[in-house]
Amino acid sequence: SQQGEEDPQALSIQEGENATMNCSYKTSINNLQWYRQNSGRGLVHLILIRSNEREKHSGRLRVTLDTSKKSSSLLITASRAADTASYFCAYGRSSNTGKLIFGQGTTLQVKP
Amino acid sequence: DTAVSQTPKYLVTQMGNDKSIKCEQNLGHDTMYWYKQDSKKFLKIMFSYNNKELIINETVPNRFSPKSPDKAHLNLHINSLELGDSAVYFCASSQDGSTEAFFGQGTRLTVV
């Protein structure tokens, strides 16, 4: 299966703590993206990191990419209750089609 | 202004019926997609269109027929609905194949 794998499947932390989610994939990629999905809602794009990049930041989010290990991580610092959601990694293999292959997601609960 | 909008948000129908889900994007993107999210939150691409032309058809039963009247619209028609079609269907768009995707809010289809 080409599906990405995410770890952990579920994560529960206290407000203010950091949350780290990991994603692994099996093929060469063009880019890797992280999305957030609040319960019953659509997916919201967080960060895109290209295959020639190693780290990217956006506000409280930090994404790393290790193409030699075929893995990526998403770090959310100083978490808030509003960060409670499911987080998905998705990778694109081709810049032509835009097809994204998703991981199964990590459900994050941030307790106030 | 809603970037990617799909209707209806909820759809409950009986087995054997035919139904359509509409999607429109006002982002000026060239590429549009349909994704299916199952009960375990697994997201999988179904179709991709670029400028009204089909570029991805991922082993989807031919009961599913996408139609793109113009590059801002990608509708999904489903014939002879089956219980296994119950899922959340997401429309998405992107500028090209190497940029982030913008998702609609989803259509929760329940076949009874």
mmCIF file of C-alpha atoms in Angstrom:
data_model
loop_
_atom_site.group_PDB
_atom_site.id
_atom_site.type_symbol
_atom_site.label_atom_id
_atom_site.label_comp_id
_atom_site.label_asym_id
_atom_site.label_seq_id
_atom_site.Cartn_x
_atom_site.Cartn_y
_atom_site.Cartn_z
ATOM 1 C CA SER A 1 0.000 0.000 0.000
ATOM 2 C CA GLN A 2 1.203 3.513 -0.759
ATOM 3 C CA GLN A 3 -0.649 4.901 2.229
ATOM 4 C CA GLY A 4 1.473 6.923 4.621
ATOM 5 C CA GLU A 5 1.699 5.829 8.212
ATOM 6 C CA GLU A 6 1.340 8.133 11.169
ATOM 7 C CA ASP A 7 2.440 7.681 14.701
ATOM 8 C CA PRO A 8 0.959 7.897 17.235
ATOM 9 C CA GLN A 9 -2.629 7.243 16.202
ATOM 10 C CA ALA A 10 -3.839 9.192 19.225
ATOM 11 C CA LEU A 11 -2.158 11.707 21.492
ATOM 12 C CA SER A 12 -3.488 13.402 24.621
ATOM 13 C CA ILE A 13 -1.579 16.250 26.256
ATOM 14 C CA GLN A 14 -2.114 19.199 28.559
ATOM 15 C CA GLU A 15 -2.378 22.736 27.309
ATOM 16 C CA GLY A 16 1.043 24.315 27.057
ATOM 17 C CA GLU A 17 2.853 21.069 26.273
ATOM 18 C CA ASN A 18 4.394 20.282 22.909
ATOM 19 C CA ALA A 19 2.884 17.696 20.568
ATOM 20 C CA THR A 20 4.934 15.689 18.087
ATOM 21 C CA MET A 21 3.446 13.594 15.317
ATOM 22 C CA ASN A 22 5.412 11.427 12.930
ATOM 23 C CA CYS A 23 4.729 10.322 9.394
ATOM 24 C CA SER A 24 6.479 7.692 7.300
ATOM 25 C CA TYR A 25 6.088 6.900 3.639
ATOM 26 C CA LYS A 26 7.413 4.327 1.222
ATOM 27 C CA THR A 27 8.227 6.000 -2.089
ATOM 28 C CA SER A 28 10.068 8.984 -3.476
ATOM 29 C CA ILE A 29 8.116 12.198 -3.092
ATOM 30 C CA ASN A 30 7.820 15.625 -4.626
ATOM 31 C CA ASN A 31 6.489 17.249 -1.470
ATOM 32 C CA LEU A 32 4.926 16.408 1.869
ATOM 33 C CA GLN A 33 2.078 18.316 3.421
ATOM 34 C CA TRP A 34 0.348 18.452 6.779
ATOM 35 C CA TYR A 35 -3.360 19.081 7.203
ATOM 36 C CA ARG A 36 -5.632 19.580 10.186
ATOM 37 C CA GLN A 37 -9.208 18.343 10.368
ATOM 38 C CA ASN A 38 -11.524 19.482 13.095
ATOM 39 C CA SER A 39 -14.369 17.115 13.925
ATOM 40 C CA GLY A 40 -16.993 17.146 11.198
ATOM 41 C CA ARG A 41 -15.115 19.677 9.098
ATOM 42 C CA GLY A 42 -12.940 19.782 6.023
ATOM 43 C CA LEU A 43 -9.168 19.649 5.922
ATOM 44 C CA VAL A 44 -7.129 22.773 6.424
ATOM 45 C CA HIS A 45 -3.663 23.013 4.965
ATOM 46 C CA LEU A 46 -0.912 23.714 7.517
ATOM 47 C CA ILE A 47 2.496 23.384 5.886
ATOM 48 C CA LEU A 48 4.023 22.101 2.650
ATOM 49 C CA ILE A 49 7.643 21.000 2.631
ATOM 50 C CA ARG A 50 9.386 20.108 -0.605
ATOM 51 C CA SER A 51 11.666 17.136 -1.058
ATOM 52 C CA ASN A 52 14.758 19.353 -1.161
ATOM 53 C CA GLU A 53 13.886 21.051 2.132
ATOM 54 C CA ARG A 54 14.701 19.734 5.594
ATOM 55 C CA GLU A 55 12.774 21.985 7.953
ATOM 56 C CA LYS A 56 10.017 24.530 7.836
ATOM 57 C CA HIS A 57 8.330 26.739 10.407
ATOM 58 C CA SER A 58 4.964 28.415 10.552
ATOM 59 C CA GLY A 59 4.006 30.097 13.804
ATOM 60 C CA ARG A 60 3.908 27.375 16.482
ATOM 61 C CA LEU A 61 4.352 24.645 13.877
ATOM 62 C CA ARG A 62 7.644 23.059 12.908
ATOM 63 C CA VAL A 63 7.912 20.400 10.238
ATOM 64 C CA THR A 64 10.972 18.341 9.435
ATOM 65 C CA LEU A 65 11.582 16.053 6.502
ATOM 66 C CA ASP A 66 14.171 13.290 6.254
ATOM 67 C CA THR A 67 14.040 11.846 2.763
ATOM 68 C CA SER A 68 16.730 9.268 3.551
ATOM 69 C CA LYS A 69 14.476 7.804 6.249
ATOM 70 C CA LYS A 70 11.306 8.605 4.332
ATOM 71 C CA SER A 71 9.846 10.319 7.342
ATOM 72 C CA SER A 72 8.488 13.648 8.516
ATOM 73 C CA SER A 73 7.467 15.088 11.835
ATOM 74 C CA LEU A 74 5.096 17.833 12.885
ATOM 75 C CA LEU A 75 5.786 19.640 16.133
ATOM 76 C CA ILE A 76 3.178 21.895 17.695
ATOM 77 C CA THR A 77 4.680 23.982 20.462
ATOM 78 C CA ALA A 78 2.805 25.466 23.417
ATOM 79 C CA SER A 79 -0.363 23.633 22.483
ATOM 80 C CA ARG A 80 -3.817 25.097 23.051
ATOM 81 C CA ALA A 81 -7.196 23.487 23.518
ATOM 82 C CA ALA A 82 -8.097 24.818 20.067
ATOM 83 C CA ASP A 83 -5.380 22.601 18.567
ATOM 84 C CA THR A 84 -7.561 19.567 19.338
ATOM 85 C CA ALA A 85 -8.130 17.946 15.941
ATOM 86 C CA SER A 86 -6.944 15.173 13.657
ATOM 87 C CA TYR A 87 -3.681 15.820 11.833
ATOM 88 C CA PHE A 88 -2.851 14.178 8.532
ATOM 89 C CA CYS A 89 0.313 13.996 6.554
ATOM 90 C CA ALA A 90 -0.045 13.698 2.809
ATOM 91 C CA TYR A 91 2.614 13.322 0.187
ATOM 92 C CA GLY A 92 2.670 14.062 -3.485
ATOM 93 C CA ARG A 93 4.764 11.940 -5.805
ATOM 94 C CA SER A 94 4.215 13.860 -8.977
ATOM 95 C CA SER A 95 4.160 17.582 -9.621
ATOM 96 C CA ASN A 96 1.939 16.908 -12.614
ATOM 97 C CA THR A 97 -1.147 15.397 -11.085
ATOM 98 C CA GLY A 98 -1.289 16.877 -7.597
ATOM 99 C CA LYS A 99 -2.451 13.534 -6.258
ATOM 100 C CA LEU A 100 -1.996 13.359 -2.486
ATOM 101 C CA ILE A 101 -1.559 10.112 -0.598
ATOM 102 C CA PHE A 102 -2.710 10.482 2.982
ATOM 103 C CA GLY A 103 -1.639 8.889 6.215
ATOM 104 C CA GLN A 104 -4.309 7.569 8.546
ATOM 105 C CA GLY A 105 -4.003 10.580 10.815
ATOM 106 C CA THR A 106 -3.150 11.368 14.410
ATOM 107 C CA THR A 107 -5.965 12.406 16.722
ATOM 108 C CA LEU A 108 -4.681 15.074 19.096
ATOM 109 C CA GLN A 109 -6.533 16.037 22.247
ATOM 110 C CA VAL A 110 -5.289 19.044 24.165
ATOM 111 C CA LYS A 111 -6.782 19.265 27.637
ATOM 112 C CA PRO A 112 -7.308 22.726 29.121
ATOM 113 C CA ASP B 1 -16.039 34.087 0.817
ATOM 114 C CA THR B 2 -15.953 30.314 0.661
ATOM 115 C CA ALA B 3 -13.008 29.081 -1.408
ATOM 116 C CA VAL B 4 -14.219 25.556 -2.136
ATOM 117 C CA SER B 5 -17.883 24.931 -1.576
ATOM 118 C CA GLN B 6 -19.743 21.693 -2.014
ATOM 119 C CA THR B 7 -23.403 20.864 -1.696
ATOM 120 C CA PRO B 8 -25.190 19.272 -0.070
ATOM 121 C CA LYS B 9 -23.455 18.956 3.284
ATOM 122 C CA TYR B 10 -25.548 15.949 4.254
ATOM 123 C CA LEU B 11 -27.180 13.413 1.977
ATOM 124 C CA VAL B 12 -29.272 10.496 3.166
ATOM 125 C CA THR B 13 -30.658 8.231 0.485
ATOM 126 C CA GLN B 14 -31.827 4.709 -0.171
ATOM 127 C CA MET B 15 -29.886 1.972 -1.886
ATOM 128 C CA GLY B 16 -30.281 2.001 -5.621
ATOM 129 C CA ASN B 17 -30.886 5.716 -5.930
ATOM 130 C CA ASP B 18 -28.828 8.106 -8.054
ATOM 131 C CA LYS B 19 -27.425 11.257 -6.451
ATOM 132 C CA SER B 20 -25.126 14.139 -7.276
ATOM 133 C CA ILE B 21 -22.752 16.257 -5.240
ATOM 134 C CA LYS B 22 -21.758 19.648 -6.568
ATOM 135 C CA CYS B 23 -18.465 21.456 -6.055
ATOM 136 C CA GLU B 24 -17.323 24.921 -6.967
ATOM 137 C CA GLN B 25 -14.093 26.780 -6.300
ATOM 138 C CA ASN B 26 -13.536 30.513 -6.624
ATOM 139 C CA LEU B 27 -9.762 30.403 -6.273
ATOM 140 C CA GLY B 28 -9.006 30.329 -9.973
ATOM 141 C CA HIS B 29 -7.276 26.970 -9.587
ATOM 142 C CA ASP B 30 -6.677 24.715 -12.566
ATOM 143 C CA THR B 31 -6.918 21.384 -10.752
ATOM 144 C CA MET B 32 -9.823 19.898 -8.825
ATOM 145 C CA TYR B 33 -10.220 16.629 -6.968
ATOM 146 C CA TRP B 34 -12.652 14.301 -5.283
ATOM 147 C CA TYR B 35 -11.513 12.426 -2.189
ATOM 148 C CA LYS B 36 -13.400 9.839 -0.153
ATOM 149 C CA GLN B 37 -12.980 9.571 3.628
ATOM 150 C CA ASP B 38 -14.200 6.360 5.188
ATOM 151 C CA SER B 39 -15.414 5.683 8.708
ATOM 152 C CA LYS B 40 -11.824 5.202 9.898
ATOM 153 C CA LYS B 41 -10.920 8.660 8.558
ATOM 154 C CA PHE B 42 -8.814 7.191 5.774
ATOM 155 C CA LEU B 43 -8.709 9.609 2.840
ATOM 156 C CA LYS B 44 -8.242 8.362 -0.671
ATOM 157 C CA ILE B 45 -8.272 10.205 -3.961
ATOM 158 C CA MET B 46 -10.978 9.268 -6.437
ATOM 159 C CA PHE B 47 -10.599 11.661 -9.332
ATOM 160 C CA SER B 48 -8.539 14.598 -10.450
ATOM 161 C CA TYR B 49 -9.303 17.065 -13.215
ATOM 162 C CA ASN B 50 -7.012 19.641 -14.706
ATOM 163 C CA ASN B 51 -8.686 22.381 -16.689
ATOM 164 C CA LYS B 52 -11.764 20.206 -17.280
ATOM 165 C CA GLU B 53 -9.748 17.175 -18.339
ATOM 166 C CA LEU B 54 -9.666 13.951 -16.331
ATOM 167 C CA ILE B 55 -6.115 13.140 -15.258
ATOM 168 C CA ILE B 56 -6.628 10.689 -12.397
ATOM 169 C CA ASN B 57 -9.231 7.951 -12.045
ATOM 170 C CA GLU B 58 -8.297 5.773 -9.110
ATOM 171 C CA THR B 59 -9.964 2.425 -9.565
ATOM 172 C CA VAL B 60 -13.361 3.842 -8.794
ATOM 173 C CA PRO B 61 -16.473 1.872 -9.811
ATOM 174 C CA ASN B 62 -17.984 3.275 -12.959
ATOM 175 C CA ARG B 63 -21.131 4.043 -10.978
ATOM 176 C CA PHE B 64 -19.179 7.165 -10.018
ATOM 177 C CA SER B 65 -18.982 9.711 -12.806
ATOM 178 C CA PRO B 66 -17.345 13.096 -12.363
ATOM 179 C CA LYS B 67 -18.280 15.983 -14.598
ATOM 180 C CA SER B 68 -16.420 19.232 -15.012
ATOM 181 C CA PRO B 69 -18.417 21.784 -17.020
ATOM 182 C CA ASP B 70 -15.659 24.343 -16.484
ATOM 183 C CA LYS B 71 -12.489 24.530 -14.452
ATOM 184 C CA ALA B 72 -14.288 26.069 -11.478
ATOM 185 C CA HIS B 73 -16.736 23.188 -11.102
ATOM 186 C CA LEU B 74 -16.358 19.477 -10.544
ATOM 187 C CA ASN B 75 -19.526 17.562 -9.800
ATOM 188 C CA LEU B 76 -19.794 13.943 -8.748
ATOM 189 C CA HIS B 77 -22.695 11.785 -9.857
ATOM 190 C CA ILE B 78 -23.254 8.399 -8.291
ATOM 191 C CA ASN B 79 -25.566 5.804 -9.798
ATOM 192 C CA SER B 80 -27.191 2.846 -8.072
ATOM 193 C CA LEU B 81 -25.966 3.768 -4.617
ATOM 194 C CA GLU B 82 -24.771 0.960 -2.360
ATOM 195 C CA LEU B 83 -24.395 0.742 1.414
ATOM 196 C CA GLY B 84 -20.609 0.760 1.019
ATOM 197 C CA ASP B 85 -20.759 4.163 -0.623
ATOM 198 C CA SER B 86 -21.552 5.706 2.754
ATOM 199 C CA ALA B 87 -18.658 8.030 3.548
ATOM 200 C CA VAL B 88 -17.658 11.657 3.565
ATOM 201 C CA TYR B 89 -16.762 12.987 0.137
ATOM 202 C CA PHE B 90 -14.427 15.943 -0.133
ATOM 203 C CA CYS B 91 -13.879 18.201 -3.078
ATOM 204 C CA ALA B 92 -10.552 20.025 -3.275
ATOM 205 C CA SER B 93 -8.614 22.261 -5.627
ATOM 206 C CA SER B 94 -5.043 23.349 -6.113
ATOM 207 C CA GLN B 95 -3.273 25.776 -8.403
ATOM 208 C CA ASP B 96 -1.124 23.028 -9.856
ATOM 209 C CA GLY B 97 0.191 19.627 -8.942
ATOM 210 C CA SER B 98 2.893 20.809 -6.591
ATOM 211 C CA THR B 99 1.037 23.218 -4.325
ATOM 212 C CA GLU B 100 -1.268 22.843 -1.373
ATOM 213 C CA ALA B 101 -4.838 21.698 -1.803
ATOM 214 C CA PHE B 102 -7.860 23.565 -0.495
ATOM 215 C CA PHE B 103 -10.686 21.348 0.690
ATOM 216 C CA GLY B 104 -14.405 21.841 0.861
ATOM 217 C CA GLN B 105 -16.350 21.088 4.027
ATOM 218 C CA GLY B 106 -17.332 17.649 2.878
ATOM 219 C CA THR B 107 -20.572 15.881 2.021
ATOM 220 C CA ARG B 108 -21.606 13.158 4.426
ATOM 221 C CA LEU B 109 -23.386 10.534 2.343
ATOM 222 C CA THR B 110 -25.420 7.916 4.162
ATOM 223 C CA VAL B 111 -26.967 5.123 2.152
ATOM 224 C CA VAL B 112 -29.733 3.225 3.949
#
